[in-house]
mmCIF file of C-alpha atoms in Angstrom:
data_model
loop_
_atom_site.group_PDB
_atom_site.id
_atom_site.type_symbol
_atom_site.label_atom_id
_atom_site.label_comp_id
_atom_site.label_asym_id
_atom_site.label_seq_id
_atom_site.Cartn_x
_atom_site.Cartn_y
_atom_site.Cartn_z
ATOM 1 C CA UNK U 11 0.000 0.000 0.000
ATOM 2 C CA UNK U 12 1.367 3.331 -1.263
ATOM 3 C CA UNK U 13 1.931 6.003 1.722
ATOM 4 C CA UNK U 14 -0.012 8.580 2.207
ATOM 5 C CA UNK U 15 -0.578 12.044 4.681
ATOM 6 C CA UNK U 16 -3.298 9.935 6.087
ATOM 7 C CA UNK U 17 -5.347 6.306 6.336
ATOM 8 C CA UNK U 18 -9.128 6.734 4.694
ATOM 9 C CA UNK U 19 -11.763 4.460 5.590
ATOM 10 C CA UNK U 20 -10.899 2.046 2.343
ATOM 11 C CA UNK U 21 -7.514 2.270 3.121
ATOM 12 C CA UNK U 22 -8.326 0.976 6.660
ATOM 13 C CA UNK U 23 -10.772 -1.706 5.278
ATOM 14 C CA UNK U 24 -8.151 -3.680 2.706
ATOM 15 C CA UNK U 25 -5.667 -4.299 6.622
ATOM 16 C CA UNK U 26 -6.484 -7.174 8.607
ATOM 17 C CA UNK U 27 -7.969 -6.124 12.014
ATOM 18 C CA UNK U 28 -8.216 -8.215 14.834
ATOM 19 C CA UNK U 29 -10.418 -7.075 17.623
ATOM 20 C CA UNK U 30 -7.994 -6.236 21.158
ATOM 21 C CA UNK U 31 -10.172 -5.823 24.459
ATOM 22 C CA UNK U 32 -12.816 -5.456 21.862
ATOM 23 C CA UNK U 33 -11.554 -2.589 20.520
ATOM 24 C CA UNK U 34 -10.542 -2.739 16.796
ATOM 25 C CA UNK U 35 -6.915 -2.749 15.435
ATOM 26 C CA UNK U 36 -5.458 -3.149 12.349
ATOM 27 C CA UNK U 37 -2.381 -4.268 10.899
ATOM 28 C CA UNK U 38 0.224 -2.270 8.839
ATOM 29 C CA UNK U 39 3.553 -3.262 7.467
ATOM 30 C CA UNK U 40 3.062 -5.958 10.081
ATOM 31 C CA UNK U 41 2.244 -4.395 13.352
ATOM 32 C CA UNK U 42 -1.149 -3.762 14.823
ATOM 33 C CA UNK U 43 -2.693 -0.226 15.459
ATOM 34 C CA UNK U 44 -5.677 1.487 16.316
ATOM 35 C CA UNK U 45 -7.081 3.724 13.415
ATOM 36 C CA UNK U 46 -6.323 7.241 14.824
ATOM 37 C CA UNK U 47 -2.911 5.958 15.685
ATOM 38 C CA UNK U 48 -2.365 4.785 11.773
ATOM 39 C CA UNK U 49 -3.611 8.390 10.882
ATOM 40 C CA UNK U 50 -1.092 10.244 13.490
ATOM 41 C CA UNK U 51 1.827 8.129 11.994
ATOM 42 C CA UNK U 52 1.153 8.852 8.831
ATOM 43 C CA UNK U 53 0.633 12.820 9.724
ATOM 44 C CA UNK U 54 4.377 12.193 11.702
ATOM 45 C CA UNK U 55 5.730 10.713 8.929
ATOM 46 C CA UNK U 56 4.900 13.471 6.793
ATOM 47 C CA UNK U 57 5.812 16.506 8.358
ATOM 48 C CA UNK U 58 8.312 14.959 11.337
ATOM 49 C CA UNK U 59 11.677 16.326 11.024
ATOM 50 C CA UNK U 60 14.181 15.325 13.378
ATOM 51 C CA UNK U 61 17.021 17.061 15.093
ATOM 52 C CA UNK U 62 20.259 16.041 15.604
ATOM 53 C CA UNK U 63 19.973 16.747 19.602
ATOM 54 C CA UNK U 64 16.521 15.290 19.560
ATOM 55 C CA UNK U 65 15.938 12.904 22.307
ATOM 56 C CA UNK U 66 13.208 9.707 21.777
ATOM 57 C CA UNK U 67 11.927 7.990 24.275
ATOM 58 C CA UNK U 68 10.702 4.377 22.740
ATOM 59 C CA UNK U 69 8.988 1.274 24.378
ATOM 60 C CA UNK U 70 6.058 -0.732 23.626
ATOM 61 C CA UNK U 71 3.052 -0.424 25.835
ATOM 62 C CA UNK U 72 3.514 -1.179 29.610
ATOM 63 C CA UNK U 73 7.468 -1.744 29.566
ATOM 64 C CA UNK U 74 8.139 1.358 32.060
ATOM 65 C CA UNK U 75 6.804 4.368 29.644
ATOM 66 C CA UNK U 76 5.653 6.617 32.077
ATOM 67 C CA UNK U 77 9.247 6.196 34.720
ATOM 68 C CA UNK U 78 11.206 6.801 31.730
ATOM 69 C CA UNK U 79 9.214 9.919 30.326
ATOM 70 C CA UNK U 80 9.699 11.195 33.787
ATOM 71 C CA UNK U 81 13.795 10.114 34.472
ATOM 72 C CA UNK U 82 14.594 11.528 31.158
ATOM 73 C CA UNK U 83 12.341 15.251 31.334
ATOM 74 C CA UNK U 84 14.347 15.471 35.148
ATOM 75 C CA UNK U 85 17.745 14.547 33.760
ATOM 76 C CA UNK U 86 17.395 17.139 31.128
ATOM 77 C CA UNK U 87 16.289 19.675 33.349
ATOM 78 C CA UNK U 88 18.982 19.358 36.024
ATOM 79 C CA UNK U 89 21.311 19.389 33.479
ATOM 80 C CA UNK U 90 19.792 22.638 32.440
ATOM 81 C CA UNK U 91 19.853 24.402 35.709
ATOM 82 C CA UNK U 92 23.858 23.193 35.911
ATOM 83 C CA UNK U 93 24.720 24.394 33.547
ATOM 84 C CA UNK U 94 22.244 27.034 32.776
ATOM 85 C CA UNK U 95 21.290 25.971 28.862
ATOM 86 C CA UNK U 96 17.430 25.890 27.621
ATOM 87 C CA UNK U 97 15.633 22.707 29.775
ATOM 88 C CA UNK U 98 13.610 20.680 27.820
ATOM 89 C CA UNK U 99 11.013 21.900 25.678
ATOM 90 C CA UNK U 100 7.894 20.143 25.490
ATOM 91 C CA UNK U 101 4.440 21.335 24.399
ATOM 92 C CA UNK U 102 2.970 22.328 27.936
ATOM 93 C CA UNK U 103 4.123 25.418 29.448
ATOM 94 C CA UNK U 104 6.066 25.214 32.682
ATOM 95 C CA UNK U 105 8.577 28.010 35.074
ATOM 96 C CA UNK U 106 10.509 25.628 35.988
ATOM 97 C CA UNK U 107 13.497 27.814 35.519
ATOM 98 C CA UNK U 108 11.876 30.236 36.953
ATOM 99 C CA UNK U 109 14.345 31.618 39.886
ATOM 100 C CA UNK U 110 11.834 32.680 42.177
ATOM 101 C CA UNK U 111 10.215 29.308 42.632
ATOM 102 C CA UNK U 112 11.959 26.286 43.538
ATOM 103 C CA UNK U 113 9.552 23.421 42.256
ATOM 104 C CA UNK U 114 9.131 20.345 40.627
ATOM 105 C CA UNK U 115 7.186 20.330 37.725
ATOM 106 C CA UNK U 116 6.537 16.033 38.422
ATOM 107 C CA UNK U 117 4.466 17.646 41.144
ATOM 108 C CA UNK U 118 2.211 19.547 39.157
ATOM 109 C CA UNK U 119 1.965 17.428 36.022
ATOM 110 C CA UNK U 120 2.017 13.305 34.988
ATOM 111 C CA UNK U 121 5.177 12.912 33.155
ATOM 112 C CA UNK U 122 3.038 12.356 30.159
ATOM 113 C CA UNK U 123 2.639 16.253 29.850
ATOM 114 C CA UNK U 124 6.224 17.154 29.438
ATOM 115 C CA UNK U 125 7.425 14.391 27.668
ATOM 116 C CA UNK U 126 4.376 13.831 24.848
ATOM 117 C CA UNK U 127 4.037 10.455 22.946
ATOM 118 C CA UNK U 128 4.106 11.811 19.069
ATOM 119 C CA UNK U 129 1.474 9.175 17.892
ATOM 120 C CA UNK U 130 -1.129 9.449 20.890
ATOM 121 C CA UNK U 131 -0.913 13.470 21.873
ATOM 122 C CA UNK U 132 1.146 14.938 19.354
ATOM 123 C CA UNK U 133 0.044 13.926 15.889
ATOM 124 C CA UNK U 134 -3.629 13.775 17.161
ATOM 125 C CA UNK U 135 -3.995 17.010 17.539
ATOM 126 C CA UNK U 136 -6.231 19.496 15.055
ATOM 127 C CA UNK U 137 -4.391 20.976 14.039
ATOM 128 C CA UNK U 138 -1.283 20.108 14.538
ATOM 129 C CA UNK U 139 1.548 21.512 16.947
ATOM 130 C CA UNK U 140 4.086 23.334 15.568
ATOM 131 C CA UNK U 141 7.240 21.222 16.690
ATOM 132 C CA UNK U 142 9.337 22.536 14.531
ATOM 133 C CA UNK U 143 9.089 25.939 16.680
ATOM 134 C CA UNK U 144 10.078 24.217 19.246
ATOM 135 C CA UNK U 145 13.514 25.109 21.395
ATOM 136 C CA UNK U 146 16.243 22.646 21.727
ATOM 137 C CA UNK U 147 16.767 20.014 22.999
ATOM 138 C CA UNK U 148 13.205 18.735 22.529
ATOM 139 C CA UNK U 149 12.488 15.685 24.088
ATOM 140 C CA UNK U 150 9.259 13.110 22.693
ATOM 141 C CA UNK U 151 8.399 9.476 23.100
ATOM 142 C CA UNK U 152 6.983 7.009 20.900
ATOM 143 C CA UNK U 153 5.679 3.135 21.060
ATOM 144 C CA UNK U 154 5.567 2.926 17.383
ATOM 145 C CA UNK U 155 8.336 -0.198 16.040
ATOM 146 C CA UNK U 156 11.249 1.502 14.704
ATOM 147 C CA UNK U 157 10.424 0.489 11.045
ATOM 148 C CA UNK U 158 7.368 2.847 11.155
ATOM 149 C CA UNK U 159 9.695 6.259 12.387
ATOM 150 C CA UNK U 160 10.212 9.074 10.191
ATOM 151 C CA UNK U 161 13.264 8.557 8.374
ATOM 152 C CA UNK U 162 14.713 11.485 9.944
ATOM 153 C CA UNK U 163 14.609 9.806 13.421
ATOM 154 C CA UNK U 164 17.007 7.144 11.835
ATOM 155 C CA UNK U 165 19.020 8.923 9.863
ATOM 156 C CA UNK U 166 20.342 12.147 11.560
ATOM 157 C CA UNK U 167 22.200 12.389 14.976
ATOM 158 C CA UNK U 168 19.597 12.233 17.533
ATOM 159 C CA UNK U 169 19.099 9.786 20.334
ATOM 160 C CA UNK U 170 16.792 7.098 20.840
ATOM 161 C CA UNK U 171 15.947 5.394 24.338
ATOM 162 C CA UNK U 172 13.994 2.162 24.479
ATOM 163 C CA UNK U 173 12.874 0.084 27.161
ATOM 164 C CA UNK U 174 11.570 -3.204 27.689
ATOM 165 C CA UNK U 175 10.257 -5.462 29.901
ATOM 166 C CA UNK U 176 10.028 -9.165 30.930
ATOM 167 C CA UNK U 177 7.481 -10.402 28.760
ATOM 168 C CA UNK U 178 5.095 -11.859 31.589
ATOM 169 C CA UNK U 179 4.681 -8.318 33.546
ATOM 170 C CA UNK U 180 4.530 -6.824 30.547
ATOM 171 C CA UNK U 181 1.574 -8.779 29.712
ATOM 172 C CA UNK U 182 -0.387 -8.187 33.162
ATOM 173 C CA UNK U 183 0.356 -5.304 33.294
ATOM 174 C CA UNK U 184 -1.330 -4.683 30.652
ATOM 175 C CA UNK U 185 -4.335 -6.821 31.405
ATOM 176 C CA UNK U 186 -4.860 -4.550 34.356
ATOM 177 C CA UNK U 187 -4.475 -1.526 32.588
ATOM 178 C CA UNK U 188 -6.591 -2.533 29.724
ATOM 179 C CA UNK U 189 -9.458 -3.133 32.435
ATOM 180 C CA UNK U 190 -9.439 0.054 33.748
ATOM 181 C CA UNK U 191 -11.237 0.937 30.472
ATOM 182 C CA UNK U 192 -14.177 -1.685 31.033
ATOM 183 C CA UNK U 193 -17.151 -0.659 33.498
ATOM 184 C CA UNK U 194 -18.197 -2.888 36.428
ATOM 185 C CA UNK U 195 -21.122 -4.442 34.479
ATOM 186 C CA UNK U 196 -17.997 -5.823 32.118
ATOM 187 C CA UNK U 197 -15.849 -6.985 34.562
ATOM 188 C CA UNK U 198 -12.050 -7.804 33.621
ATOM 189 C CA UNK U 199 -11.635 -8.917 30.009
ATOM 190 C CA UNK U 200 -10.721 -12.773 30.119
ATOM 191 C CA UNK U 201 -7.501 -13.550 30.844
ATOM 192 C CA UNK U 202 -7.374 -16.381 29.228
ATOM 193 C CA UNK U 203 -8.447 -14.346 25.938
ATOM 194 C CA UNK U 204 -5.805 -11.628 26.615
ATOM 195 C CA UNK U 205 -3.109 -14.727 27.075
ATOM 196 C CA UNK U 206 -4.004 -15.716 23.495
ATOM 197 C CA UNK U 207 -3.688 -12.431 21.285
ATOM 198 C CA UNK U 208 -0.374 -11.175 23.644
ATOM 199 C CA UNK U 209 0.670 -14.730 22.246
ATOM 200 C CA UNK U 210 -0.935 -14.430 18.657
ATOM 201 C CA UNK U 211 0.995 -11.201 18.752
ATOM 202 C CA UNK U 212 -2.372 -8.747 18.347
ATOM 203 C CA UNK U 213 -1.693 -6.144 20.894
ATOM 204 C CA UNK U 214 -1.155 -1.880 20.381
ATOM 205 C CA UNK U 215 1.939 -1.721 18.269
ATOM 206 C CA UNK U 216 2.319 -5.608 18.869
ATOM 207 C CA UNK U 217 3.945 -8.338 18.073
ATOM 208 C CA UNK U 218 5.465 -7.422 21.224
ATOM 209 C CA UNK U 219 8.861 -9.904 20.211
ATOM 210 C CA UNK U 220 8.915 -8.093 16.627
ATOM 211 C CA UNK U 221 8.806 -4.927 18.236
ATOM 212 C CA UNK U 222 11.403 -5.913 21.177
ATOM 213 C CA UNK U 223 14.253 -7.136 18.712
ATOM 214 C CA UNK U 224 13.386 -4.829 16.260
ATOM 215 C CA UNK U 225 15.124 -2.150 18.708
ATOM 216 C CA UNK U 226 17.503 -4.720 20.202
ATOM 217 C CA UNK U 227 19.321 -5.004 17.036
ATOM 218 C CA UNK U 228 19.385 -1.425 15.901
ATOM 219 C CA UNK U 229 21.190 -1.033 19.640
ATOM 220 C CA UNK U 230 23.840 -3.446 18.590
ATOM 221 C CA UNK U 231 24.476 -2.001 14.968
ATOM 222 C CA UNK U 232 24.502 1.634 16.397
ATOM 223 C CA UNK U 233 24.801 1.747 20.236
ATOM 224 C CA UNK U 234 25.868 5.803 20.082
ATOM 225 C CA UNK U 235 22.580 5.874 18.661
ATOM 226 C CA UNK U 236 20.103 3.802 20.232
ATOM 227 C CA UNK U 237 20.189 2.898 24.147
ATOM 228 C CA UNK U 238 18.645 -0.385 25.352
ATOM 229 C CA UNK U 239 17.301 -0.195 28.417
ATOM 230 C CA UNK U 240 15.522 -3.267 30.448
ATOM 231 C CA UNK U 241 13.180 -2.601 33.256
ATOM 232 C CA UNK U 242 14.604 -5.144 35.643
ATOM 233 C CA UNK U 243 17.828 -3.140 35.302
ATOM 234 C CA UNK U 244 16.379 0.334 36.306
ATOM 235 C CA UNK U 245 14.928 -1.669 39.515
ATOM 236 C CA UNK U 246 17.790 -3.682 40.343
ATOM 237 C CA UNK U 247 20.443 -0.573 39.899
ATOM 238 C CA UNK U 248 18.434 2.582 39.346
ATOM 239 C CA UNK U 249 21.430 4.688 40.839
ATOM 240 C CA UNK U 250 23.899 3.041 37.732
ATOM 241 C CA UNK U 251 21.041 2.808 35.141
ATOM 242 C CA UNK U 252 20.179 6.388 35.768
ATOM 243 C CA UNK U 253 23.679 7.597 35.518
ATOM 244 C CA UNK U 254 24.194 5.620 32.065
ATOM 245 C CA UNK U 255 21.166 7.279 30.778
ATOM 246 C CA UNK U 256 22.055 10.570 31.777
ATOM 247 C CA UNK U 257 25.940 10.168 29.812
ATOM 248 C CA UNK U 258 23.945 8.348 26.938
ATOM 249 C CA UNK U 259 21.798 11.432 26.933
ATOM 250 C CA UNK U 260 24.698 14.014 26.723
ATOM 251 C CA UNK U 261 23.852 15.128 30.245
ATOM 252 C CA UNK U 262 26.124 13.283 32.985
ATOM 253 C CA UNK U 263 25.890 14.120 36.281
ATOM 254 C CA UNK U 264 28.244 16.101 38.117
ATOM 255 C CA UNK U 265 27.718 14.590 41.588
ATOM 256 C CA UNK U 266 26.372 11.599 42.902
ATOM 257 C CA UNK U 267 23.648 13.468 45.287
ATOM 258 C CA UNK U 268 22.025 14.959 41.470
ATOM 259 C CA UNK U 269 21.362 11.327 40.458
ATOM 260 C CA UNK U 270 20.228 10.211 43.405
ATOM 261 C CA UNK U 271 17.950 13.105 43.775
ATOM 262 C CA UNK U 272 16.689 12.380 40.054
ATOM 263 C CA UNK U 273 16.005 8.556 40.928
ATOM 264 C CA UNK U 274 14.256 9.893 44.340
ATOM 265 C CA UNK U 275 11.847 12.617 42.568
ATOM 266 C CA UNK U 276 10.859 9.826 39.828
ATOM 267 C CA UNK U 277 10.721 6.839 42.056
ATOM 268 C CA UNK U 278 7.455 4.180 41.241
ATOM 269 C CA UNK U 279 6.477 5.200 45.175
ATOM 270 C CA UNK U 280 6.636 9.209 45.246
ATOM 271 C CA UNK U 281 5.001 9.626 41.613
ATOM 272 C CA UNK U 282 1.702 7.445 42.495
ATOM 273 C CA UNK U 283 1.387 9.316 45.715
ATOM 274 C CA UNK U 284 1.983 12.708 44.255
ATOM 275 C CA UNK U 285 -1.654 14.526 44.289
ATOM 276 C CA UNK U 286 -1.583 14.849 40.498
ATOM 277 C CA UNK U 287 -1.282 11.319 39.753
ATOM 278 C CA UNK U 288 -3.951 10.031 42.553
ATOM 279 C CA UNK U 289 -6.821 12.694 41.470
ATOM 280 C CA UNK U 290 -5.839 13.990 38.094
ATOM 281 C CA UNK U 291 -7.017 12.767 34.345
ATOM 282 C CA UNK U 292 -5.092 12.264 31.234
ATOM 283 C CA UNK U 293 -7.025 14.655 28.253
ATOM 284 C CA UNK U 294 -5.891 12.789 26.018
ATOM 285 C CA UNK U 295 -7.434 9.298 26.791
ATOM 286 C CA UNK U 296 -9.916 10.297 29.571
ATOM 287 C CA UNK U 297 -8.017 7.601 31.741
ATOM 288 C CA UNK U 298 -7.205 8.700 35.397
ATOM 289 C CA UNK U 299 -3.538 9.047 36.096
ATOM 290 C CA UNK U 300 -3.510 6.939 38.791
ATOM 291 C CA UNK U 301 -3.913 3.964 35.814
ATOM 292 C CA UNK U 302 -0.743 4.443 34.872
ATOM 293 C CA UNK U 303 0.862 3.415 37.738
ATOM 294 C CA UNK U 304 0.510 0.004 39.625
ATOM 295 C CA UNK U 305 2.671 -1.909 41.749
ATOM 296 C CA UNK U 306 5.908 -1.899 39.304
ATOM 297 C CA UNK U 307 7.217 -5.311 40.785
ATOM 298 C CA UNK U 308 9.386 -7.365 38.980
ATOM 299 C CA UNK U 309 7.773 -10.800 39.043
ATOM 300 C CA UNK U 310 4.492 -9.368 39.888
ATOM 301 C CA UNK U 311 2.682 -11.830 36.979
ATOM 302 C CA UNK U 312 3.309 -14.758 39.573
ATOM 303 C CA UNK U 313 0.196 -13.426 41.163
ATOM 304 C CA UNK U 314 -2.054 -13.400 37.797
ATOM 305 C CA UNK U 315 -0.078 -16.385 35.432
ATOM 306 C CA UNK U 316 -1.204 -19.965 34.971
ATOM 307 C CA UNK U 317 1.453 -22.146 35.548
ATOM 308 C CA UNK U 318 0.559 -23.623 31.824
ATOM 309 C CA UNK U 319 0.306 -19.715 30.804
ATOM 310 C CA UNK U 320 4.104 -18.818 32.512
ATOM 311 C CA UNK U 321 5.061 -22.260 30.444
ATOM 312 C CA UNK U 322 4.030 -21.112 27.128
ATOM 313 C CA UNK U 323 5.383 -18.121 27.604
ATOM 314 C CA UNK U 324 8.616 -19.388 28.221
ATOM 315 C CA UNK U 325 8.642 -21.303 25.386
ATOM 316 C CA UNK U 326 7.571 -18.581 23.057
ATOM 317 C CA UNK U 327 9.902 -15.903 24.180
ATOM 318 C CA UNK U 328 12.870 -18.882 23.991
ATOM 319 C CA UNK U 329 11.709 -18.999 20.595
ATOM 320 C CA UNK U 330 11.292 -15.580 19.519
ATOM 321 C CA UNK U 331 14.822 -14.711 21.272
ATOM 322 C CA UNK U 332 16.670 -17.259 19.959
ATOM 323 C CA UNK U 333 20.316 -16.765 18.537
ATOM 324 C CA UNK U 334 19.280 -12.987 19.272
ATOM 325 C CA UNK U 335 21.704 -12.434 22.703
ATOM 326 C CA UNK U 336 18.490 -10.930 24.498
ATOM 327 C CA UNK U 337 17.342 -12.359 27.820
ATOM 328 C CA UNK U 338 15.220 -10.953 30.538
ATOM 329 C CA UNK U 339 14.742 -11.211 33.988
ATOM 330 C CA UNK U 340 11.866 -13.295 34.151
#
């Protein structure tokens, strides 16, 4: 199919669409999608130009988004106040550098507001933002697989961050956060039923594997370019994860108390509990923030998993991994 500023209804009609918590998503170029994310990747692909000090935050869907969007906007910022260069720019206003008030923006916004996803908040928008307005160094995430990014995002200087996740907790995790969307009369979607397309590979910007080594091996062909990062790390050694993200990132810390502040301000604990994350609403999805956090334990799917279902997902990822030189922390 021949590329185009956007997907029209007969475009969307000759994909295959599976139906995902019975919401409909279609496949393109071999990944699935919901239809207003296929029309914001077109629209990114289109008028998307990358910098060379552009910074992109990548992951599939519940991998660690929301910790990293935070880590990265408060890396960039200390960085800024160090050294006193521009802090990030993102599309919601904020005084953080503002001398007369000593805040942090985490407080008054979910990390989701300062560091926008281009294909759910950006690209959606009507009309669209004017990015290329934007200050340096701007910072953006996506979950789309890296074959579907502007060519500009591969080709010119600019950084991209992924992370990933064990596939188990990846997959209850989403099964809980799926839920959220489903009223009480629904009740949770079956598990068994979410087991099988996470499996089949039908999930938001699934296959989940395809997606996983797609950015895997671009991080072993150009590791200047494109940091790996695995959720089990962050937990295990958030003090040395943070501070190789931060050097990746062009920003390294000049003392250890700035990255152990950073890891404090965007630890799992203090975000949920911040007021703005218990009581406030994403716009863009209508889900409350508090969704977006849960109990970020590695291992947690030992609570939810089959033993047959942790079996065949062993299997599968020892599968899909295979000869690759990627293993998680399962």
């Amino acid at each position: 199919m021949a590329e185009s500023s956007e997907f029209s209804k007969s475009m969307l009609d000759q994909l295959p669409i599976e139906s995902f918590w019975d919401i409909p998503l279609y496949q393109w170029e071999g990944f699935w999608y919901r239809s207003y994310h296929l029309q914001a990747t077109m629209a990114l692909r289109s008028h998307f130009s990358a910098r060379h000090d552009d910074i992109i935050l990548t992951s599939p869907m519940k991998t660690g988004t929301t910790w990293l969007k935070a880590l990265c906007f408060s890396i960039v910022n200390a960085a800024a106040r160090r050294n006193k260069t521009p802090a990030a720019e993102t599309l919601a206003k904020t005084d953080e550098d503002d001398p007369r008030r000593h805040r942090d923006p985490l407080v008054e916004n979910h990390p989701a507001v300062y560091v926008q996803t281009l294909e759910v908040q950006v690209f959606t928008s009507n009309p669209l933002p004017d990015v290329a307005a934007m200050k340096s160094p701007r910072l953006f995430h996506t979950h789309l697989p890296y074959t579907a990014l502007p060519d500009s995002i591969k080709t010119s200087d600019c950084k991209l961050v992924y992370i990933a996740r064990n596939p188990k907790d990846t997959l209850v995790s989403m099964w809980h956060f799926f839920n959220k969307l489903r009223t009480p009369q629904q009740g949770p979607y079956p598990l068994e039923k979410a087991f099988e397309l996470f499996a089949d590979g039908v999930s938001h910007f699934g296959p989940f594997f395809d997606h996983v080594l797609q950015y895997w091996n671009q991080s072993l062909k150009a590791p200047d370019k494109v940091l790996f990062l695995k959720y089990e790390d962050l937990k295990r050694d958030p003090i040395g994860e943070v501070k190789k993200l931060a050097s990746f990132m062009g920003k390294p810390f000049a003392h250890d108390t700035e990255v152990e502040d950073v890891v404090w301000r965007c630890s799992l604990e203090r975000l949920k509990n911040l007021e703005v994350n218990k009581n406030g609403v994403d716009p863009w999805v209508g889900m409350h923030n508090s969704s977006f956090f849960r109990t970020g334990i590695v291992g947690d799917w030992k609570n939810t998993l089959s033993d047959e279902m942790s079996q065949r997902l062993d299997r599968l990822t020892e599968s899909k991994l295979k000869g690759s030189g990627l293993r998680f922390e399962i």
